[in-house]
Every structure is written in C-alpha cells, then in structure tokens.
PDB file of C-alpha atoms and ligand atoms in Angstrom:
ATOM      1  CA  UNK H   1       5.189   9.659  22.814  1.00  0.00           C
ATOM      2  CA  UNK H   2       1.693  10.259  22.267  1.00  0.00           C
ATOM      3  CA  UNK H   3       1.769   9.983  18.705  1.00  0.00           C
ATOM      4  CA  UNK H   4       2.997   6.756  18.900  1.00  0.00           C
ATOM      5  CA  UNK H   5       0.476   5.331  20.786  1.00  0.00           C
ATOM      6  CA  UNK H   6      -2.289   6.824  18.766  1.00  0.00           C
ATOM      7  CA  UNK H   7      -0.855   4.828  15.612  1.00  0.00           C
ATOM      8  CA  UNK H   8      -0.400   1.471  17.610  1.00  0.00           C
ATOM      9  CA  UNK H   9      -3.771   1.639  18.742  1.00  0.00           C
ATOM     10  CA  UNK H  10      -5.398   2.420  15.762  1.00  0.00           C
ATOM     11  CA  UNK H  11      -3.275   1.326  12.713  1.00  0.00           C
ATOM     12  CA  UNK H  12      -2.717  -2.054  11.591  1.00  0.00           C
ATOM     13  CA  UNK H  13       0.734  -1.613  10.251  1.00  0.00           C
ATOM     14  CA  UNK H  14       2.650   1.954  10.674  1.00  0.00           C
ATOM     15  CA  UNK H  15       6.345   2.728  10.227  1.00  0.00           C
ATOM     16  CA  UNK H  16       8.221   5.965   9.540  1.00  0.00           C
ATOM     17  CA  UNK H  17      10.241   7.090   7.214  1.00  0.00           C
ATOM     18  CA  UNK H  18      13.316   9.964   8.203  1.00  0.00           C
ATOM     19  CA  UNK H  19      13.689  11.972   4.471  1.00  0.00           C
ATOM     20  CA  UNK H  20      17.123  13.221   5.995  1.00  0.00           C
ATOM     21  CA  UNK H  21      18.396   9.496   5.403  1.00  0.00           C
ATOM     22  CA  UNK H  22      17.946   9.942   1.161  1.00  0.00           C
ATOM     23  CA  UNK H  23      17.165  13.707   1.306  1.00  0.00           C
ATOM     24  CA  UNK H  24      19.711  14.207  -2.111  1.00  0.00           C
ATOM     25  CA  UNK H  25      17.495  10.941  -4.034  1.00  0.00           C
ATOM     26  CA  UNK H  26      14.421  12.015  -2.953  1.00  0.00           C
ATOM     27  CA  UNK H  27      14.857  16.105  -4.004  1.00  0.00           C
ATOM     28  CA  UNK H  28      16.334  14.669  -7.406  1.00  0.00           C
ATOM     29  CA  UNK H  29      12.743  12.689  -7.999  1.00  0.00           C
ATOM     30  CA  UNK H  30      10.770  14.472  -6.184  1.00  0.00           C
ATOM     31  CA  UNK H  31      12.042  18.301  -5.554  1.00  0.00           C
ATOM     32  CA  UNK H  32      13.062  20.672  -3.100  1.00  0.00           C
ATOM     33  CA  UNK H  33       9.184  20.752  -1.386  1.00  0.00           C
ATOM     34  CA  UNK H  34       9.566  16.868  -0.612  1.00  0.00           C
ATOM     35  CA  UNK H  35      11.627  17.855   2.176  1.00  0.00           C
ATOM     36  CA  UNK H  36       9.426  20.940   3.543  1.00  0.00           C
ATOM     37  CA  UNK H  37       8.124  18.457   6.072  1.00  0.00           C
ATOM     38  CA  UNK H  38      11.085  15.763   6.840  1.00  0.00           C
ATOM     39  CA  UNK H  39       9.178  12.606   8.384  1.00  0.00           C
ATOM     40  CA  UNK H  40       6.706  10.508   6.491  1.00  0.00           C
ATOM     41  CA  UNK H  41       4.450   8.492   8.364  1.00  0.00           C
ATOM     42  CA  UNK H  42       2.326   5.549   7.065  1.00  0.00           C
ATOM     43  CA  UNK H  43      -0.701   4.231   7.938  1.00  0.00           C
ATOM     44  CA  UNK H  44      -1.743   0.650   6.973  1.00  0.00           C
ATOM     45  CA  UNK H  45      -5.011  -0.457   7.551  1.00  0.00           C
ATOM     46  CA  UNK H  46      -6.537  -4.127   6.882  1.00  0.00           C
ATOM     47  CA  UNK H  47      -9.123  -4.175   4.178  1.00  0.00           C
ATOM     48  CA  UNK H  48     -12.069  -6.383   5.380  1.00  0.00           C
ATOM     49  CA  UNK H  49     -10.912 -10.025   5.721  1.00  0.00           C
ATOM     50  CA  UNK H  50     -14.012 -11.987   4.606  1.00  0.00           C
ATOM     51  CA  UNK H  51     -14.394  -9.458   1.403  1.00  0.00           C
ATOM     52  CA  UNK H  52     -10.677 -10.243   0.200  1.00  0.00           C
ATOM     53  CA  UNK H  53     -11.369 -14.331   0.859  1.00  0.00           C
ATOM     54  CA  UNK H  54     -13.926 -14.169  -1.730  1.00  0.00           C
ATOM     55  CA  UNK H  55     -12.363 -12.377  -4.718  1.00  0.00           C
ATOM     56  CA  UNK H  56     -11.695 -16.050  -6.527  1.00  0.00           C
ATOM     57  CA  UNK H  57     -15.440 -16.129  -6.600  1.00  0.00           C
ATOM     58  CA  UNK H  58     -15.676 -12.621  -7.872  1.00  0.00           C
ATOM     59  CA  UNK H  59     -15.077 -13.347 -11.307  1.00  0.00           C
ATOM     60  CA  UNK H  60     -18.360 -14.982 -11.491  1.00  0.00           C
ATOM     61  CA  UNK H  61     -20.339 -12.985  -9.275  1.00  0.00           C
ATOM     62  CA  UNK H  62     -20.670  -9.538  -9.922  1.00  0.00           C
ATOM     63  CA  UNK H  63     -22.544  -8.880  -6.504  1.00  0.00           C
ATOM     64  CA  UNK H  64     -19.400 -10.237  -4.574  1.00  0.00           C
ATOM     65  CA  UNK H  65     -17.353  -7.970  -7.291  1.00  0.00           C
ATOM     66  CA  UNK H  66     -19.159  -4.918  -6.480  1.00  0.00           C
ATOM     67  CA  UNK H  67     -18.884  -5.935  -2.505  1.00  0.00           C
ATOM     68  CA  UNK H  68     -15.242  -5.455  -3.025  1.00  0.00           C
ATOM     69  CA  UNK H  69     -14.706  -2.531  -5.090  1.00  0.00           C
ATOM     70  CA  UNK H  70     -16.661  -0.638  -2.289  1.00  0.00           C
ATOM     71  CA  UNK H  71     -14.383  -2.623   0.437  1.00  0.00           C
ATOM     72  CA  UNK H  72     -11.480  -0.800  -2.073  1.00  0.00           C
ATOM     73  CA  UNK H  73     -13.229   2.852  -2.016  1.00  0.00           C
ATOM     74  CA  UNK H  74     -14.196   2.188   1.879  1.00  0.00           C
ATOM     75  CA  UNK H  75     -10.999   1.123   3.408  1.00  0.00           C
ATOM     76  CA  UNK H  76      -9.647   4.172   1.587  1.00  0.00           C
ATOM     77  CA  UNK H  77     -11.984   6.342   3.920  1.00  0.00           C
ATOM     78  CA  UNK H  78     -11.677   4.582   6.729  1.00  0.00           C
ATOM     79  CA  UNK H  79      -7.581   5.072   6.667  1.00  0.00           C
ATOM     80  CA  UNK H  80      -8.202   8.560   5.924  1.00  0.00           C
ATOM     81  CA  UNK H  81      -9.699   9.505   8.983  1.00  0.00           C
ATOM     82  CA  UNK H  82      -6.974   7.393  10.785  1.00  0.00           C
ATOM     83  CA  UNK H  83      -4.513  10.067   9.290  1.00  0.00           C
ATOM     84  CA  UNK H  84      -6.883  12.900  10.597  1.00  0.00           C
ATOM     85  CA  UNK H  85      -6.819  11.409  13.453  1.00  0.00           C
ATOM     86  CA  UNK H  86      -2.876  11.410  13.431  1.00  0.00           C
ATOM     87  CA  UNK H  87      -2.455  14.921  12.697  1.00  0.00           C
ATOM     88  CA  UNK H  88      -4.943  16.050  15.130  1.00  0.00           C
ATOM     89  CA  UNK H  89      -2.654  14.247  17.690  1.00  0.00           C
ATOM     90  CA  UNK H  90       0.575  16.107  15.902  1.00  0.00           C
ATOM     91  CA  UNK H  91      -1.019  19.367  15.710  1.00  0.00           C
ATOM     92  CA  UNK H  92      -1.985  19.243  19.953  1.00  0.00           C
ATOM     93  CA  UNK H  93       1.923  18.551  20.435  1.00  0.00           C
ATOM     94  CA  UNK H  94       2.568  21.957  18.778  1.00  0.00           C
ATOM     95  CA  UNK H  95       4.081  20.346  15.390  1.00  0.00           C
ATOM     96  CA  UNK H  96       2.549  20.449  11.749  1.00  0.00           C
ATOM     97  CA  UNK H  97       1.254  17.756   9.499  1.00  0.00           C
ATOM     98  CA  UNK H  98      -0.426  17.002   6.466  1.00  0.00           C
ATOM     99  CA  UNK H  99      -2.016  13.918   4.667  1.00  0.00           C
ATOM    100  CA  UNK H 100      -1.033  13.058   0.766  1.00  0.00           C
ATOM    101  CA  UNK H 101      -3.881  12.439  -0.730  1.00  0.00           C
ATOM    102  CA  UNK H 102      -4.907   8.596  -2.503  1.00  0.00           C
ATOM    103  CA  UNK H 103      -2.812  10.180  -5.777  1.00  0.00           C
ATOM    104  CA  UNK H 104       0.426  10.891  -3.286  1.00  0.00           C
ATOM    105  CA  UNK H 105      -0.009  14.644  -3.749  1.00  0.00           C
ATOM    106  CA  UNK H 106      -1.138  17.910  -1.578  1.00  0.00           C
ATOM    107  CA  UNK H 107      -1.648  21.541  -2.382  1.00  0.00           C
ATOM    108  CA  UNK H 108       1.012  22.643   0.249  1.00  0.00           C
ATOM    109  CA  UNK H 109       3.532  20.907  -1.953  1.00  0.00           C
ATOM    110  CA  UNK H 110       4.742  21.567  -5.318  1.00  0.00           C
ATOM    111  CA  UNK H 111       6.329  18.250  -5.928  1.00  0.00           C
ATOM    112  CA  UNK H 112       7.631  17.364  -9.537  1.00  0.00           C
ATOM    113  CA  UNK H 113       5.481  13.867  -9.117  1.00  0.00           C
ATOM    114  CA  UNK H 114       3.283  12.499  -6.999  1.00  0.00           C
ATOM    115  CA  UNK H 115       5.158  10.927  -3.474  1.00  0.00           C
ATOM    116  CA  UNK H 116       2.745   7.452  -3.424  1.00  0.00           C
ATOM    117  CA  UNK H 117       1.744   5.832  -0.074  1.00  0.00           C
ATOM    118  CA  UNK H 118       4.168   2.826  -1.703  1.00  0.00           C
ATOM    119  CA  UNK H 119       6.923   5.078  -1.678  1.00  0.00           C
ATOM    120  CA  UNK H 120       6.610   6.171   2.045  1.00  0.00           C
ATOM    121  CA  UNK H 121       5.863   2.790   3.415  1.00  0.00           C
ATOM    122  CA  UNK H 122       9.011   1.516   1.880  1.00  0.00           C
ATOM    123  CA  UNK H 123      11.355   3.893   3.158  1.00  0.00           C
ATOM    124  CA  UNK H 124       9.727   3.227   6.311  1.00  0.00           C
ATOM    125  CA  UNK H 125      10.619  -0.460   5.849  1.00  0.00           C
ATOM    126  CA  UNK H 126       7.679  -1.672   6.192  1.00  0.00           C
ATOM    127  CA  UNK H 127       7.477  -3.148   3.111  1.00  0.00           C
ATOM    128  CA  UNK H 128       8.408  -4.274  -0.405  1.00  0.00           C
ATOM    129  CA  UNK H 129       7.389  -3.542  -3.828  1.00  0.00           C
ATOM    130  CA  UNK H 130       5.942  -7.188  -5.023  1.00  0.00           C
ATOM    131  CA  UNK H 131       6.487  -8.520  -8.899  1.00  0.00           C
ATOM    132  CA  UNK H 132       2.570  -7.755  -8.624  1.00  0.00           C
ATOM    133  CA  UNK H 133       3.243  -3.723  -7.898  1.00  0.00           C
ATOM    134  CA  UNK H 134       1.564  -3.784  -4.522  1.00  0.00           C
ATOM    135  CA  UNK H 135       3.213  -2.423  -1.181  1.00  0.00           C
ATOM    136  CA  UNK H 136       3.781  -6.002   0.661  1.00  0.00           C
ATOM    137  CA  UNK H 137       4.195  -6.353   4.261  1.00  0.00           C
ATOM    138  CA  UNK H 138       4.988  -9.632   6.286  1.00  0.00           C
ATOM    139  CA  UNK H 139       2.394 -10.301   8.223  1.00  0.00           C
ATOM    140  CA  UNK H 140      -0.793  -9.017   5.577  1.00  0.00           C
ATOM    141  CA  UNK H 141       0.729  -9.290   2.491  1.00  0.00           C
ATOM    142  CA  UNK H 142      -0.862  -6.699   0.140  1.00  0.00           C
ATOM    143  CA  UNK H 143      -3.913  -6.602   2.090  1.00  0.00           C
ATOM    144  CA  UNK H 144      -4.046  -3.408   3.593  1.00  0.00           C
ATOM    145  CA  UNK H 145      -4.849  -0.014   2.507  1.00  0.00           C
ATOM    146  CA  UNK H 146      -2.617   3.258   2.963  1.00  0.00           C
ATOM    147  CA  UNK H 147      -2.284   7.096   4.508  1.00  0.00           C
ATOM    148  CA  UNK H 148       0.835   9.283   4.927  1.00  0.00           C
ATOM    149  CA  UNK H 149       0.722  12.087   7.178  1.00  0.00           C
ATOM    150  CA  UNK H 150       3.689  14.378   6.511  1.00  0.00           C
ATOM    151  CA  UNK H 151       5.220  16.035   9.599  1.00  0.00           C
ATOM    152  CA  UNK H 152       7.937  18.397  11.150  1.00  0.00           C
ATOM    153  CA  UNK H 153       7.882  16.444  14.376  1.00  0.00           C
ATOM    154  CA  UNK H 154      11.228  15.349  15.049  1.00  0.00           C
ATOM    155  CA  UNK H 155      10.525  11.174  15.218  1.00  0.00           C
ATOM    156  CA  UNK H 156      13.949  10.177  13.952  1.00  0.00           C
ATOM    157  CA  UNK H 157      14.379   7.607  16.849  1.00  0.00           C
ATOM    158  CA  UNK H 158      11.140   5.846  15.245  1.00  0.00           C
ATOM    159  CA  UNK H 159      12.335   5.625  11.915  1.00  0.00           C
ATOM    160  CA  UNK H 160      13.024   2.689   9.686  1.00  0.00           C
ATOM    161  CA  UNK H 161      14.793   1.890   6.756  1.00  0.00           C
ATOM    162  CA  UNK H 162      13.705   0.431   3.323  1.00  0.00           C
ATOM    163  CA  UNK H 163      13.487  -3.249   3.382  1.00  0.00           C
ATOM    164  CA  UNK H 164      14.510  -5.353   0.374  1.00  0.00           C
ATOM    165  CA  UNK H 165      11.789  -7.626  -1.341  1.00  0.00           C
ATOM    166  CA  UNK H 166      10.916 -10.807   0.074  1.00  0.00           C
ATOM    167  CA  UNK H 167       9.228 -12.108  -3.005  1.00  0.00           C
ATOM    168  CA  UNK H 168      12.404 -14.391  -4.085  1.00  0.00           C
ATOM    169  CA  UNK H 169      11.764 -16.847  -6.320  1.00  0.00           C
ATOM    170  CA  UNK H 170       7.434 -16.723  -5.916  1.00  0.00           C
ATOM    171  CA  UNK H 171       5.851 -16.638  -8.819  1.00  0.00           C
ATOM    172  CA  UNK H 172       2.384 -17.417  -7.392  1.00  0.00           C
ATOM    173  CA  UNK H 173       0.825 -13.736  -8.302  1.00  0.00           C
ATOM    174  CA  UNK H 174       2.600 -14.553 -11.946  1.00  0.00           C
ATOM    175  CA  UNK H 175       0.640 -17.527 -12.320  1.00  0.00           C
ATOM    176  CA  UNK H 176      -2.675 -16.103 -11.033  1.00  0.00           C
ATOM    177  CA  UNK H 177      -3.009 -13.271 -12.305  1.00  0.00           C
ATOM    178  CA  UNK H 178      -5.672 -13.328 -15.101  1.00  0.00           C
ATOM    179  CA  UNK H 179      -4.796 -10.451 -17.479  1.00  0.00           C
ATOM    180  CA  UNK H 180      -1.016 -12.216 -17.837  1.00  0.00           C
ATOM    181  CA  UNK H 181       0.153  -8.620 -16.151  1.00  0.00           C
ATOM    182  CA  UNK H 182       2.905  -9.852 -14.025  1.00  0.00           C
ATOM    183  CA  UNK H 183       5.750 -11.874 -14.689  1.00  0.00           C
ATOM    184  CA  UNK H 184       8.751 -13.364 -12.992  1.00  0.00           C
ATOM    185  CA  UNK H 185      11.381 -10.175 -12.661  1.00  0.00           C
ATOM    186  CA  UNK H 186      12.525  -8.672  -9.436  1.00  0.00           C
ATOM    187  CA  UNK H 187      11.747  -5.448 -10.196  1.00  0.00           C
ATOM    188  CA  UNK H 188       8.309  -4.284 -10.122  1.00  0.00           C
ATOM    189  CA  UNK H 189       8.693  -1.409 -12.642  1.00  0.00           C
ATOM    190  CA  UNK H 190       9.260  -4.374 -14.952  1.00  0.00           C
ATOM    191  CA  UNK H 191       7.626  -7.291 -13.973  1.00  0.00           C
ATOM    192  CA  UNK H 192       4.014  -5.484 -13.787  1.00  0.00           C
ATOM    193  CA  UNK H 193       2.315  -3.842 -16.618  1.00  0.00           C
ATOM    194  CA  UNK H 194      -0.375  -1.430 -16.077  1.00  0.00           C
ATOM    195  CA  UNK H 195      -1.162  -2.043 -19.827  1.00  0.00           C
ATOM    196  CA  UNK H 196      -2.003  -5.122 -19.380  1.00  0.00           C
ATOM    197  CA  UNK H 197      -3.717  -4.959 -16.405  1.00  0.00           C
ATOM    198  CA  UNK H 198      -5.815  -2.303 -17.292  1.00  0.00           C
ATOM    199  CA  UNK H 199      -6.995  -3.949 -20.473  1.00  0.00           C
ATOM    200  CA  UNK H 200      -8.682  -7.072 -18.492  1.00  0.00           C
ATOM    201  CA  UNK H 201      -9.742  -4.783 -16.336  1.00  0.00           C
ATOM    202  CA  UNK H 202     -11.371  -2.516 -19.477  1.00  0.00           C
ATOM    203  CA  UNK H 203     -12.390  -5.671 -21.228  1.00  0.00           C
ATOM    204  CA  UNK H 204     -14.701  -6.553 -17.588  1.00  0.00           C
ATOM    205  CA  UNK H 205     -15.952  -3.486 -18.044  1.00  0.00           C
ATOM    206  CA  UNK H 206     -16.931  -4.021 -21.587  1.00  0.00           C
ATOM    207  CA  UNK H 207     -18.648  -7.647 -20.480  1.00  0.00           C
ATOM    208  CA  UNK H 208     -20.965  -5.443 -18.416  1.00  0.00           C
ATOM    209  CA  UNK H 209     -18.771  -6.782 -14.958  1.00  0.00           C
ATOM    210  CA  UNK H 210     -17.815  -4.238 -12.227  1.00  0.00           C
ATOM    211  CA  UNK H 211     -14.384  -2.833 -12.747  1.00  0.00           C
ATOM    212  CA  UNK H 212     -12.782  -5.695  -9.954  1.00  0.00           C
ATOM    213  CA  UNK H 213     -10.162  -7.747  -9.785  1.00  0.00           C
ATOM    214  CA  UNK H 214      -7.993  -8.475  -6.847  1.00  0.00           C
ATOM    215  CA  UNK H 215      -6.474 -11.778  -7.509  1.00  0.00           C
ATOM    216  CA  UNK H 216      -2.816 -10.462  -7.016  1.00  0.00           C
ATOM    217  CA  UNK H 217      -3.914  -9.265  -3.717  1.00  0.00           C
ATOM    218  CA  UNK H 218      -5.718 -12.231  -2.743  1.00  0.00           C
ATOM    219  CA  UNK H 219      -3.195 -14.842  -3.637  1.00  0.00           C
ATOM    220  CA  UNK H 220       0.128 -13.240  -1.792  1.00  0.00           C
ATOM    221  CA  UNK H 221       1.568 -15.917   0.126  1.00  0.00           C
ATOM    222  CA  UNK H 222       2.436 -13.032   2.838  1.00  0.00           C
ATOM    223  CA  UNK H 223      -1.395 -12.565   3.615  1.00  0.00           C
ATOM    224  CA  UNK H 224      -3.043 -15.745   2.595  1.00  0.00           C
ATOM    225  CA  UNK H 225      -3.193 -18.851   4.876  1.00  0.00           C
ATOM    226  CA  UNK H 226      -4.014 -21.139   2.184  1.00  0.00           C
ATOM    227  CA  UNK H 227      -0.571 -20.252   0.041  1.00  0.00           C
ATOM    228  CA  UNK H 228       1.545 -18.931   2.552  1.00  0.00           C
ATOM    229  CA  UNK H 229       3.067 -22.710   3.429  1.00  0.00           C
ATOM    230  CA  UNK H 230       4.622 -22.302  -0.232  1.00  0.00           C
ATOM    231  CA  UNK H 231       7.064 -19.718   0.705  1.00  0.00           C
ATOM    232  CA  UNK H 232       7.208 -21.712   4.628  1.00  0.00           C
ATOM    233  CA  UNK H 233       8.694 -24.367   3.003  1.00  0.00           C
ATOM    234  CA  UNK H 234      10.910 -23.089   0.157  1.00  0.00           C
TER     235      UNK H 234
HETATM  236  S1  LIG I 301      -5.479  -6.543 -10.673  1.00  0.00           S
HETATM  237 FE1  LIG I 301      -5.892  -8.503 -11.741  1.00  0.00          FE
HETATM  238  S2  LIG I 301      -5.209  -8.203 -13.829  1.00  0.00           S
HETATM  239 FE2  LIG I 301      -4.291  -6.565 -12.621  1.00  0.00          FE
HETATM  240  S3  LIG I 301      -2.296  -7.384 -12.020  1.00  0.00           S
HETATM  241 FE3  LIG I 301      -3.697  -7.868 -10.361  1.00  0.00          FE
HETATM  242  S4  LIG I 301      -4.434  -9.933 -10.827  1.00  0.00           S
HETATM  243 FE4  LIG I 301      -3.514  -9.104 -12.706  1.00  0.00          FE
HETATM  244  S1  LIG I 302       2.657 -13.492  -4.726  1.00  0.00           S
HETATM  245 FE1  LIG I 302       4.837 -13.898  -4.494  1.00  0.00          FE
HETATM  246  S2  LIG I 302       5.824 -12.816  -6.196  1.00  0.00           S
HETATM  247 FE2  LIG I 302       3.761 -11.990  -5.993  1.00  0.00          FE
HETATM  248  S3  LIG I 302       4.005 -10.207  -4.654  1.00  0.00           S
HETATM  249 FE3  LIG I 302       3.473 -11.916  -3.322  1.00  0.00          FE
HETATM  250  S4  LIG I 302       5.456 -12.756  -2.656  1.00  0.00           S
HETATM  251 FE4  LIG I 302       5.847 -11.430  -4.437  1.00  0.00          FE
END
C-alpha cells in the first residue's frame, strides 16, 4: 500500500490505531465525532539528536536552552508537513484525512476534549505513557515529536493495539527531574504534576532563563545510551 510506504520512508516511528477496537470508550470520552473518521495514524519524528544530548547543560546556558526550545517548536513543523504529506498520499487513493492539530483538536470535529497525539500513538501500540507523562517508545524513548492524520481508509490489517508501560520499577526521570514533578506511581495521571512542573518552569522564567527544560526527556533509559544499561540489566 502506498500509504504505507510513504510513512516508512519518511517517519521515524508510525503505528495505527483501528477506533472500531474501543469505539464504545472512546465515544464515552471523546463523543460521537471521534469516530467520523475510524483510523488514527501517528507520526513520530526524532527531535534533533545533538540538541537533546545537551539539555543537562541547558540549565546553565541559556543559548543551548533557547537552541532547544526552537528544536521543540521546529520538530513540531517539521512532523507537520510529514502529516501533509500523508494525507496528500490518502487523498490521491480516493480516501479522506485530516491532521489534529499540536492541541489534539480540528474544526471538522466537535469532540467533547481534545484527542492528544499521546492518545493515538498508544492505541496504536506504539507506546506507553511514562511516570514522566511523555508518549515513550522502545527504541527513542520520549524523544520524538508527534502528528495524527485521521482517515476513512480502511487500514485495519495495519493496526496495533495499546501496549502496556515498560517503565517498571525506573525511577530515573523521578530522580532527575528538577521541579520534584514526577514520582514513583504507575500511572501517569498520578505520578506527574503539571503543577509542579509548570512552576519550575514559571520560576525559569522569572530568573530571566528561556522557558526549557527537558531533563525527563533526556534522561529516559529507552532513548539514552548513557542510562539505558540500567533497565538492560534490571
Ligand atoms: S519538564 Fe522538567 S520540571 Fe517538568 S517534569 Fe520534565 S524534568 Fe520535571
Ligand atoms: S525514565 Fe524510567 S520511569 Fe521515567 S518514563 Fe522513562 S522508563 Fe519510565
């Protein structure tokens, strides 16, 4: 299938999701229009390697903090047109499609709340929710950033299904993490606060810093070489 090919070739990570496999949980949470367009694809693509090996030195260097919030805003654009890209590819087949934008929402869809790139990947299996509330794959980690094209074109023989969490009994974003906003519980509605997180990341702001900090990205055992023989030898 064409389509296929067109995410292989230019997607890091992609799975897809078949709604008909939850259809009754996901009209509960989200409503009826989740389900106008029944296959969710998503799109991961690797934020710039050398950018993310330097966040520990971000905290001191507001150049290198500023070089990755536009990494952050960037790889958000350059996924983007990987989705446009997508449903130009749907659209020549004859199907429709349509891309959620960064807040997990789209004017063709009246949806109760937002349907998050998180949320797609993981029914897609193609990832877990981490204690540190980022979509975490295998082979990257949290290191990627994410599209979902919405489509009617039937790709139920590609679909996957959610994965459970790999995290176990890590605790390595726990420990890093510099605004204390993550601690050791298996679910990640629990174990991360935005609160908390969003006061260091106020208080940088306040210090006259750029509003950065990646740490719980950076340290995932799942993308990083340096801590990944942790969980290789638990
Ligand atoms: S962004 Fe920083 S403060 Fe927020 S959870 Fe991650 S490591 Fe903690
Ligand atoms: S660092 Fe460990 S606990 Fe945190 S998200 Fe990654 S695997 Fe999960």
């Amino acid at each position: 299938m064409k389509v296929i090919g067109l995410l292989e070739e230019l997607s890091d990570v992609y799975g897809i999701a078949d709604f008909s496999k939850n259809e009754e949980e996901l009209i509960d949470m989200y409503g009826e229009d989740i389900c106008k367009y029944p296959y969710a694809i998503a799109i991961g693509h690797k934020m710039l390697e050398d950018i993310i090996e330097k966040i520990p030195l971000t905290y001191n260097n507001d150049k290198l903090a500023q070089e990755y919030l536009d990494e952050y805003f960037n790889s958000h654009n350059r996924v983007s047109v990987i989705a446009d890209k997508i449903i130009g590819c749907i659209e020549c087949e004859g199907y429709n499609a349509i891309k959620l934008d960064v807040s997990g929402t789209n004017s063709n869809l009246n949806l109760k709340m937002p349907f998050s790139n998180k949320a797609s990947a993981h029914l897609a299996g193609i990832g877990w929710l981490g204690k540190n509330n980022l979509l975490t794959t295998k082979e990257y980690g949290p290191r990627l950033t994410w599209a979902t094209v919405l489509t009617d074109m039937p790709l139920s023989n590609y679909a996957g299904s959610p994965m459970d969490s790999l995290c176990d009994d890590c605790v390595i974003c726990v420990n890093a993490c510099p605004g204390k906003a993550i601690v050791d519980l298996p679910d990640a509605k629990q174990s991360y606060s935005p609160v908390k997180c969003g006061e260091f990341l106020s208080n940088r702001k306040k210090e006259g810093h750029p509003v950065a900090c990646g740490m719980c990205l950076y340290i995932c055992p799942y993308g990083n070489e340096k801590t990944r023989k942790i969980i290789e030898n638990r």
